[in-house]
Coordinates of C-alpha atoms and ligand atoms in Angstrom, one line a residue:
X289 CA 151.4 107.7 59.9
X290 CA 154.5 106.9 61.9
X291 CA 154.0 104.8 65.2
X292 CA 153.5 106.2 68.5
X293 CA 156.9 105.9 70.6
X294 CA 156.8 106.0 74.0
X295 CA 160.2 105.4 76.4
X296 CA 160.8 106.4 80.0
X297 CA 161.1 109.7 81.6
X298 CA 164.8 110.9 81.7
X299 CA 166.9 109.2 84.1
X300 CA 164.4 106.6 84.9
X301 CA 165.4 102.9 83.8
X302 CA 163.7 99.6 83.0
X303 CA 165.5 96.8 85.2
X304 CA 165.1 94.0 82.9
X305 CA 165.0 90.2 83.8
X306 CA 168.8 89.8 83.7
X307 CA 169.5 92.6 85.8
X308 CA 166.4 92.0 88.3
X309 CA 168.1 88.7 88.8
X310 CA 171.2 90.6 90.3
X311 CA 168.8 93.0 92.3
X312 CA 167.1 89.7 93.5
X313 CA 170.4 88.4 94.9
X314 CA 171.3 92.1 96.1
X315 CA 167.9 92.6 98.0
X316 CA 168.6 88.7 99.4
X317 CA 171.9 89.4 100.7
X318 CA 170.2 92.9 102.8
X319 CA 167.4 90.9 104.2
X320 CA 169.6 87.9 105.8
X321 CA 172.3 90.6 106.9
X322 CA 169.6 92.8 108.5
X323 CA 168.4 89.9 110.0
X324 CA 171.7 89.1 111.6
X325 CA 172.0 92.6 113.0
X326 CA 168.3 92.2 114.4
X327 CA 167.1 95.1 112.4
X328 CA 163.7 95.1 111.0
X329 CA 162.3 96.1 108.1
X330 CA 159.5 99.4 107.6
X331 CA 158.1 100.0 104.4
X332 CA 156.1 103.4 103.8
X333 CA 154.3 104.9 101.0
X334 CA 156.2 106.5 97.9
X335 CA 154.4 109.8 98.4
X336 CA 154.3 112.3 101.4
X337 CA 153.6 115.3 102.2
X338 CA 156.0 118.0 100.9
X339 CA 155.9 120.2 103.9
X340 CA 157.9 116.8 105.7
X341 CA 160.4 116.9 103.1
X342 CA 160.9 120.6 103.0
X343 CA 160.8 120.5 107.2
X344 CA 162.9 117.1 107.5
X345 CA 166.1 117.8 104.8
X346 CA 165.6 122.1 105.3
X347 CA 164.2 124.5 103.0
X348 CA 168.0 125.7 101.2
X349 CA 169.4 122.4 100.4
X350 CA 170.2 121.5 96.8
X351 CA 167.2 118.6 97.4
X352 CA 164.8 120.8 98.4
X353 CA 165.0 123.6 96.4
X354 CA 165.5 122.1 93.2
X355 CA 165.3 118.0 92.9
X356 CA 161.8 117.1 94.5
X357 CA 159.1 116.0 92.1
X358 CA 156.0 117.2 93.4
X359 CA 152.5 118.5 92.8
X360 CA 149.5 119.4 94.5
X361 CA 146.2 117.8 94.2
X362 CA 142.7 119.1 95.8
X363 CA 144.1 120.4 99.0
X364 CA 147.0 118.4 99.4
X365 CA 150.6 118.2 98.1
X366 CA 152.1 115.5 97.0
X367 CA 156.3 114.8 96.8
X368 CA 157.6 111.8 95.6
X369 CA 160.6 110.5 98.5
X370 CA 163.3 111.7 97.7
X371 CA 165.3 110.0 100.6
X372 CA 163.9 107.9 103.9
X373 CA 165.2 109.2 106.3
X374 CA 162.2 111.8 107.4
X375 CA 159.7 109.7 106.0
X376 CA 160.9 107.3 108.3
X377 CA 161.1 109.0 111.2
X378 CA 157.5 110.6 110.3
X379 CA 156.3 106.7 110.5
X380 CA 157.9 106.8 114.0
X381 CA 156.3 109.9 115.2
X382 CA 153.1 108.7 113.7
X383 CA 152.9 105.2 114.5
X384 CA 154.3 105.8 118.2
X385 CA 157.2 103.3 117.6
X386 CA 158.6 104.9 120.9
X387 CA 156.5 102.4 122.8
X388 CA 157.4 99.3 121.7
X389 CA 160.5 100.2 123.6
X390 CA 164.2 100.2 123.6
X391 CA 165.8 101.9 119.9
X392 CA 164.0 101.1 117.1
X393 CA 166.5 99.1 114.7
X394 CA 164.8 99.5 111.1
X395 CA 165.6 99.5 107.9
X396 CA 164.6 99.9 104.2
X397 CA 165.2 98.8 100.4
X398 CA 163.2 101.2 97.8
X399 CA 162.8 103.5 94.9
X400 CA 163.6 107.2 95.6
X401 CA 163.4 110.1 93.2
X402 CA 165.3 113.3 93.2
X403 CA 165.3 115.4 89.7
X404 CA 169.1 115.5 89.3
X405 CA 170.7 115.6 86.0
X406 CA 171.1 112.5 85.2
X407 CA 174.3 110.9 84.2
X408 CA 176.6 107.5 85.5
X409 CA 175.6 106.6 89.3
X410 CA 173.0 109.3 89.4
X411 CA 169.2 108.6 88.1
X412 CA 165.9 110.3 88.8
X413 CA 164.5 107.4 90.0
X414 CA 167.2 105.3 92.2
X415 CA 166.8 102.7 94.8
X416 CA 168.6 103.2 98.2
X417 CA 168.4 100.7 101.0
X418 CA 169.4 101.8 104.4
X419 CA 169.3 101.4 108.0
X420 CA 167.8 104.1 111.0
X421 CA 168.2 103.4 114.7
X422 CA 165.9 105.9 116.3
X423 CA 166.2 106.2 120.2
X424 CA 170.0 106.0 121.2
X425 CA 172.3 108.1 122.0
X426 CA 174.8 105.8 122.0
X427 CA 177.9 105.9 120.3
X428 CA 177.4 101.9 119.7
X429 CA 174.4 103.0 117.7
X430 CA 176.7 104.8 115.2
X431 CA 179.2 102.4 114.9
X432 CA 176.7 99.6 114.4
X433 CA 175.3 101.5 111.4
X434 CA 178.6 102.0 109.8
X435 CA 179.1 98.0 110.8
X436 CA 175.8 97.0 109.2
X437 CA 176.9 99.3 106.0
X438 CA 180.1 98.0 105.4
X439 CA 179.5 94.2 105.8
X440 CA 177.3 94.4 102.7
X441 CA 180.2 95.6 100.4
X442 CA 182.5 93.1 102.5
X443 CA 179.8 90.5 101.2
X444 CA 179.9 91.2 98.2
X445 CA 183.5 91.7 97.7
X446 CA 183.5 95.5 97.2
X447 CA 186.8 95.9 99.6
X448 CA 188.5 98.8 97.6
X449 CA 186.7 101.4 99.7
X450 CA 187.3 104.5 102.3
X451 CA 185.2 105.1 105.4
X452 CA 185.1 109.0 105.4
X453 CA 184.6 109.8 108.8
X454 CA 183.6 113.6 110.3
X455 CA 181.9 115.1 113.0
X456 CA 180.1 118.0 112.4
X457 CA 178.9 118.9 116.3
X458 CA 175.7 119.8 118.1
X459 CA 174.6 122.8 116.8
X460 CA 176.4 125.0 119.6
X461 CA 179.9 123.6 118.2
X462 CA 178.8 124.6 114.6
X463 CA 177.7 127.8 115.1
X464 CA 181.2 128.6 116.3
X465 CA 182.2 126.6 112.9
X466 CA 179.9 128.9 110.8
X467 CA 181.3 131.9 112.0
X468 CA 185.0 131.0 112.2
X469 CA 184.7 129.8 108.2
X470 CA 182.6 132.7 107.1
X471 CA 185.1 134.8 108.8
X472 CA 188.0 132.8 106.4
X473 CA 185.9 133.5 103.7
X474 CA 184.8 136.9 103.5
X475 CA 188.0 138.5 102.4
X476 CA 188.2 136.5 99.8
X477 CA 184.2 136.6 98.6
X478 CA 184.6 137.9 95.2
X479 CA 186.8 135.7 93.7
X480 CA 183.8 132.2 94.8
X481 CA 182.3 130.6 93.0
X482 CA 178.6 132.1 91.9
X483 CA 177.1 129.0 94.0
X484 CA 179.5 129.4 96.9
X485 CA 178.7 133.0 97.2
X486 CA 174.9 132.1 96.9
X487 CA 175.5 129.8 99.7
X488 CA 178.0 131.9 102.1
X489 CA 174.7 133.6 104.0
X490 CA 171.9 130.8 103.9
X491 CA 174.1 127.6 104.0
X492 CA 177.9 128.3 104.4
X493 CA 179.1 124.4 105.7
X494 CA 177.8 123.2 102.3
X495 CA 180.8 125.7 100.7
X496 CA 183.3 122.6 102.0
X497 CA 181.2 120.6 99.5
X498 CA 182.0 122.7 96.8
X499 CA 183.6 120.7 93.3
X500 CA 184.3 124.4 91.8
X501 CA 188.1 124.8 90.7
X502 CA 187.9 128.4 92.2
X503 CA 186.5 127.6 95.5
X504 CA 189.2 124.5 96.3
X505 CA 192.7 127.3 97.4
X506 CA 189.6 128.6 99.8
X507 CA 188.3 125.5 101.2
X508 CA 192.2 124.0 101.5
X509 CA 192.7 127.1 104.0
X510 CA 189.8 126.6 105.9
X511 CA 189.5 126.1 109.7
X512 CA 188.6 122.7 110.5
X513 CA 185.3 121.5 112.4
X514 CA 187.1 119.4 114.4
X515 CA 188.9 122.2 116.3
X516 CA 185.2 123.6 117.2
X517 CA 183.6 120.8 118.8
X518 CA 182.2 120.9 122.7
X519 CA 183.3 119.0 124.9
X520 CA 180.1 116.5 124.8
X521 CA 180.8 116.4 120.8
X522 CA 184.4 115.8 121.4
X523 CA 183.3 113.3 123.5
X524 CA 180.9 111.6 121.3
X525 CA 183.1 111.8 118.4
X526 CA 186.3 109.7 120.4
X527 CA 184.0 106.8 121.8
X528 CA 182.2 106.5 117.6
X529 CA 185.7 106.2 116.7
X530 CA 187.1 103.7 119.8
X531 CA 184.1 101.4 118.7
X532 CA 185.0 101.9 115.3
X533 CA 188.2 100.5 116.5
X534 CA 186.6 97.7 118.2
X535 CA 185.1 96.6 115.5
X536 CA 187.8 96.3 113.3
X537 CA 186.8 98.9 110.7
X538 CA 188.7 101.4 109.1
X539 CA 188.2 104.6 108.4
X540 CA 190.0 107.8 107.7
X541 CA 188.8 111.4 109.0
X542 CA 187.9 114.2 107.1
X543 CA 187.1 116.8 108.9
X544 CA 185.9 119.2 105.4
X545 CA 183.1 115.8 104.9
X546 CA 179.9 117.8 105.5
X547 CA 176.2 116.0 103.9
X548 CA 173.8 117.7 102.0
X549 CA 170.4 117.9 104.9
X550 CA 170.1 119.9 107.2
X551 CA 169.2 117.6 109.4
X552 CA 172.7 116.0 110.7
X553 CA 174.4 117.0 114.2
X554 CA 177.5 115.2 115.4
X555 CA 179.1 111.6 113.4
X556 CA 178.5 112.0 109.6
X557 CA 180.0 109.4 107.3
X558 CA 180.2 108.7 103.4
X559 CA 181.9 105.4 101.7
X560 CA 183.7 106.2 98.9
X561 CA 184.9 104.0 95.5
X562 CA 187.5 104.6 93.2
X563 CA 185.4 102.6 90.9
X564 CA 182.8 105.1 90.2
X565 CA 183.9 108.0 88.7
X566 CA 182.3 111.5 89.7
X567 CA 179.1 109.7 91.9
X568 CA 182.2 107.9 93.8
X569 CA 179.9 107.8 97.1
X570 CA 178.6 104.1 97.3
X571 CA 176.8 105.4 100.7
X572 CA 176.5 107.8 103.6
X573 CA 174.8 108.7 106.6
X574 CA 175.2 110.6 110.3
X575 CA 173.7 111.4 113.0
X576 CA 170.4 113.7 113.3
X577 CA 169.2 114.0 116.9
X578 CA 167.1 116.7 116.2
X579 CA 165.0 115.7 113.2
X580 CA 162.2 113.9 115.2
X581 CA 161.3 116.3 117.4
X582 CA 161.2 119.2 114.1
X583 CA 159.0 116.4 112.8
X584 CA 157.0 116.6 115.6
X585 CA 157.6 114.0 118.0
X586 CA 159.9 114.0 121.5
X587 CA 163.1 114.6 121.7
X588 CA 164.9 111.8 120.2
X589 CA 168.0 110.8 119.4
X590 CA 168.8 108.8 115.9
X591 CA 171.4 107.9 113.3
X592 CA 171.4 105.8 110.3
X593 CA 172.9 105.7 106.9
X594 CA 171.7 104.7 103.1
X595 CA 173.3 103.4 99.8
X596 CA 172.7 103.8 96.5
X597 CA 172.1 100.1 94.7
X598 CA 172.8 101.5 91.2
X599 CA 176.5 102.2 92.1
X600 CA 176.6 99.1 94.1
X601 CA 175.8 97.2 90.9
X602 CA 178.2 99.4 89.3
X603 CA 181.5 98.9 91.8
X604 CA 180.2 95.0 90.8
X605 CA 180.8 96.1 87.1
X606 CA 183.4 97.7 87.4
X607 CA 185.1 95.0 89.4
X608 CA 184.1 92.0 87.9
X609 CA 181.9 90.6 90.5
X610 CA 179.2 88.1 89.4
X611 CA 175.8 88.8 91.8
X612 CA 173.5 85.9 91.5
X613 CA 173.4 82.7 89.6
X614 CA 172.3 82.1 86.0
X615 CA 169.2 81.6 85.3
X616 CA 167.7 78.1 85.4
X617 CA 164.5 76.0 85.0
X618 CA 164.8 72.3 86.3
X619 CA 162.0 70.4 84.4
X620 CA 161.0 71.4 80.6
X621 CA 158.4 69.0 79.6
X622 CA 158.3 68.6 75.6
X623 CA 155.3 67.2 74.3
X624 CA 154.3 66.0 71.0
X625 CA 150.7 66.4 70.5
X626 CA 147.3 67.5 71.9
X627 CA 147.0 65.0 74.0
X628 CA 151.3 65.3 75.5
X629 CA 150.3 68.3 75.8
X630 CA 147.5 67.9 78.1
X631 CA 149.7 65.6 80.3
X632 CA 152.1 68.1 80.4
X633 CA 150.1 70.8 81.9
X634 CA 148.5 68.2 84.2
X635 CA 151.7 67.2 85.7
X636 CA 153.3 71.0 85.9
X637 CA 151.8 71.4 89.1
X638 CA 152.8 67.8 90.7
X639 CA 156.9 69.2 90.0
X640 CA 156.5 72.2 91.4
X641 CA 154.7 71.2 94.5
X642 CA 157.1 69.0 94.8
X643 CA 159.7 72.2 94.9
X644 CA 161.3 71.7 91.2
X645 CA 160.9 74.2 89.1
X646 CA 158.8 73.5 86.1
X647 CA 157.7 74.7 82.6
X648 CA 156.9 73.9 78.6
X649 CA 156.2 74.9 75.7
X650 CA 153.3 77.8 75.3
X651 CA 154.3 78.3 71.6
X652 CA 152.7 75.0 70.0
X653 CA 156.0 74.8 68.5
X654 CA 157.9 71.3 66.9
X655 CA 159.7 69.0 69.1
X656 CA 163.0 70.3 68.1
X657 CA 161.8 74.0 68.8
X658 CA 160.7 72.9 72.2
X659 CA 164.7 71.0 72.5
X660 CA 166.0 74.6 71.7
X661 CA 163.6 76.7 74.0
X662 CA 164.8 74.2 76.6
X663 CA 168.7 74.8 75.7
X664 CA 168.2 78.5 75.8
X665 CA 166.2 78.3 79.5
X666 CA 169.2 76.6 80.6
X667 CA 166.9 73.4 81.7
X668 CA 168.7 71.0 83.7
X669 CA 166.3 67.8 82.6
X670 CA 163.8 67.8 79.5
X671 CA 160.8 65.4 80.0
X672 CA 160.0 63.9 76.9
X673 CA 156.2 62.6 75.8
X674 CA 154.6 61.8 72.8
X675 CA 151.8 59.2 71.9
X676 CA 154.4 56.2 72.7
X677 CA 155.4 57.3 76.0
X678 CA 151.9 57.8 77.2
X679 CA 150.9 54.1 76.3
X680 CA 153.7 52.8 77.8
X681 CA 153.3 55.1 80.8
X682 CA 157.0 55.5 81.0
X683 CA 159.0 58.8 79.6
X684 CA 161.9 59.9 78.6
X685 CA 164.1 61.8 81.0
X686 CA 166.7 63.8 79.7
X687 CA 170.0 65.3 81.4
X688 CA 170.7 68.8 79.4
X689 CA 174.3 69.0 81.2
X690 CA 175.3 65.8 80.5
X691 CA 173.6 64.3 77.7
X692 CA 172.0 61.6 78.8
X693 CA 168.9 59.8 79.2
X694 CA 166.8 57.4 80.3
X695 CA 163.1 55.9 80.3
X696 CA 161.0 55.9 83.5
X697 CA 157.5 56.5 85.1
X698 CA 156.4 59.8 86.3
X699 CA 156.8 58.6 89.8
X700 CA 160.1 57.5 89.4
X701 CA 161.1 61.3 87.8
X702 CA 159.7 63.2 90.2
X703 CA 162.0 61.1 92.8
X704 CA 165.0 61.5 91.1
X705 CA 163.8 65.4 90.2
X706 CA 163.3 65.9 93.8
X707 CA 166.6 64.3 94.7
X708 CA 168.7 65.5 92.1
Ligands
HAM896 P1 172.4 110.7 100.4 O1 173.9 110.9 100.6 O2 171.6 111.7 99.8 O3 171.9 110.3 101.9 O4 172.1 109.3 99.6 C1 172.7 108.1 100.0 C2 173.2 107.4 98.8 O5 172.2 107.3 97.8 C3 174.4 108.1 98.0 O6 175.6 107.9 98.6 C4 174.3 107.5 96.7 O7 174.9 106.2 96.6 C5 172.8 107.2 96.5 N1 172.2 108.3 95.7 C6 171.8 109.5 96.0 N2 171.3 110.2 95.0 C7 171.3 109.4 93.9 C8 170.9 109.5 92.5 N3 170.4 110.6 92.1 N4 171.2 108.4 91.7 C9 171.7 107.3 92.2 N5 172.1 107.1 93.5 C10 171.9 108.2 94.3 C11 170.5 110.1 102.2 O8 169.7 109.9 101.3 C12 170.3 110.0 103.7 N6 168.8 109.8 103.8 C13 171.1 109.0 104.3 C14 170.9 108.8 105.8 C15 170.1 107.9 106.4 N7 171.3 109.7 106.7 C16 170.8 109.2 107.9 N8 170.1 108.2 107.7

């Protein structure tokens, strides 16, 4: 009979101790930068309820209609995230967030799934972390998020990008948009693309978004949003840009940039890299000031933005950037004997209280087994005991960089351990 395999679901990955050391380092490098921007962190459940998702990101996008994992159980329905933003925003509403005053500055690191086909950069199970600021209308608000969002890359080295910067308006401005670009593309409706036509009644601006050869002569031609904006959105749109300025970012417009939710009004946003083939966006966000009240809550303005860690790691690839050190154990203690042995795990504790990082053998392998384990841990000091070493009460302390050693009490080690 042939063994049982089992492997993970298609376009879910394993992140194995090498590479968890690199998402360690990653998740590091958010936390102290979210800290400097005074943002704090929310965590909510993997699951809601689909009716937020469907309600939150709108019932036609791609998302929506065809990437959410979800099922029903008893009376309720289940979705697995597939982004934060509503879920977020549901915690707000919920929680009443709104009265601990002033914008809420939050942001997340986490696993979301979205039933894509999976290839480079895009998974069924991905981790984003991202940033919401729910409660300001302010145009610092925007330009803060795009701050906070392009300081990681900065960080980490990642310089090689584009800011694509857009607005897409209040909804006043784009219904004018709508009916300007339908008006550009109905002459020419035949000759879209099957998913462009499908999309030129329920969800035209998405057209712009199009990667179809036949649809590009018809986007190229298209009115711009720009040209449609209200005043207020105008005026929005110049001060996002002014701070931009101010903070010495970079950016270039594009004024066909449209995202795939529903929920966005005004400032939208992507990051792009030339390192990542077809999933080139490392990140992107906007503004939706209407998504908490269609969630239930006040009137509220918000904005925010997310990234996807998998390409991050990948740009890294791709560039040859190093995240995180090697890995390293201080102390290996090798024992000889039952009795070693026994001292060994009796003094394990002592090191690490004392802050050094401490292990040995659970193999009952030879001396020189417990040498090589040590090598291939990358331990910076072996301790060394055997029957001599515990009359004496003095042991061996061995430098694995530099070859050296010398003979000491335990006392005396865990000084220089502590030191060193
Ligand atoms: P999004 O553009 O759908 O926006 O996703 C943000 C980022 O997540 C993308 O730029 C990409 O790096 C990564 N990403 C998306 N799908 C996948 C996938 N299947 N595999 C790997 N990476 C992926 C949002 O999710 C919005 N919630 C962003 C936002 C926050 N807007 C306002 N606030």
């Amino acid at each position: 009979m042939s063994k049982v395999k089992f492997t993970t679901h298609h376009g879910m990955v394993d992140i194995l101790p090498d590479e968890v050391k690199k998402w360690q380092f990653l998740e590091r490098l958010i936390h102290g930068e979210a800290e400097k921007f005074n943002f704090e962190e929310i965590r909510t459940p993997i699951m809601e309820q689909t009716e937020l998702i469907i309600r939150g990101l709108g019932q036609l996008t791609d998302i929506v209609s065809k990437e959410i994992f979800s099922f029903s159980r008893g009376d309720d329905n289940y979705v697995l995230r597939p982004e934060l933003t509503a879920p977020v925003v549901r915690a707000y509403v919920e929680n009443h967030l709104d009265q601990r005053g002033g914008s809420q500055k939050l942001y997340y690191i986490g696993p979301m799934f979205r039933a894509e086909r999976p290839q480079k950069g895009r998974q069924r199970q991905f981790h984003q972390f991202g940033v919401e600021v729910i409660g300001s209308s302010d145009a610092v608000a925007d330009a803060e998020v795009i701050a906070f969002m392009v300081n990681i890359y900065d960080k980490i080295g990642i310089t090689n990008t584009t800011l694509k910067l857009n607005s897409i308006g209040d909804p006043e401005s784009r219904k004018a948009y709508v009916e300007a670009l339908k008006n550009h593309l109905k002459p020419n409706f035949d000759k879209l693309s099957d998913i462009s036509q499908k999309r030129f009644e329920n969800n035209p601006l998405r057209i712009l978004d199009s990667k179809e050869e036949e649809d590009q002569p018809f986007i190229e031609s298209a009115p711009v949003i720009t040209d449609y904006l209200n005043d207020e959105s105008v005026a929005h749109y110049i001060k996002v840009k002014q701070y931009l300025k101010d903070l010495g970012i970079s950016y270039e417009e594009d004024p066909y940039l449209v995202r795939g939710m529903d929920y966005y009004t005004q400032t939208a946003f992507e990051l792009i890299s030339p390192d990542l083939g077809a999933q080139d966006a490392l990140a992107g966000g906007g503004r939706y000031d209407l998504l908490v009240e269609e969630i239930g809550g006040q009137p509220t303005p918000a904005v925010g933005f997310a990234a996807g860690m998998e390409r991050l790691l990948i740009a890294c690839e791709e560039l040859g950037i190093p995240l995180g050190d090697e890995k390293t154990v201080d102390a290996y203690i090798v024992t000889l004997g039952e009795e070693a042995r026994s001292w060994g795990l009796s003094k394990l504790p002592e090191l690490r209280k004392a802050g050094v990082s401490a292990t040995m053998d659970y193999m009952g392998r030879s001396m020189k087994a417990q040498m090589k384990d040590a090598n291939r841990e990358n331990a910076l000091y072996t301790i060394i005991v055997g029957g001599n070493e515990l009359q004496e009460g003095k042991f061996t302390l061995r430098n694995m960089k530099e070859s050296d050693e010398g003979s000491y009490t335990f006392k005396e080690i865990l000084e220089k351990l502590v030191s060193s």
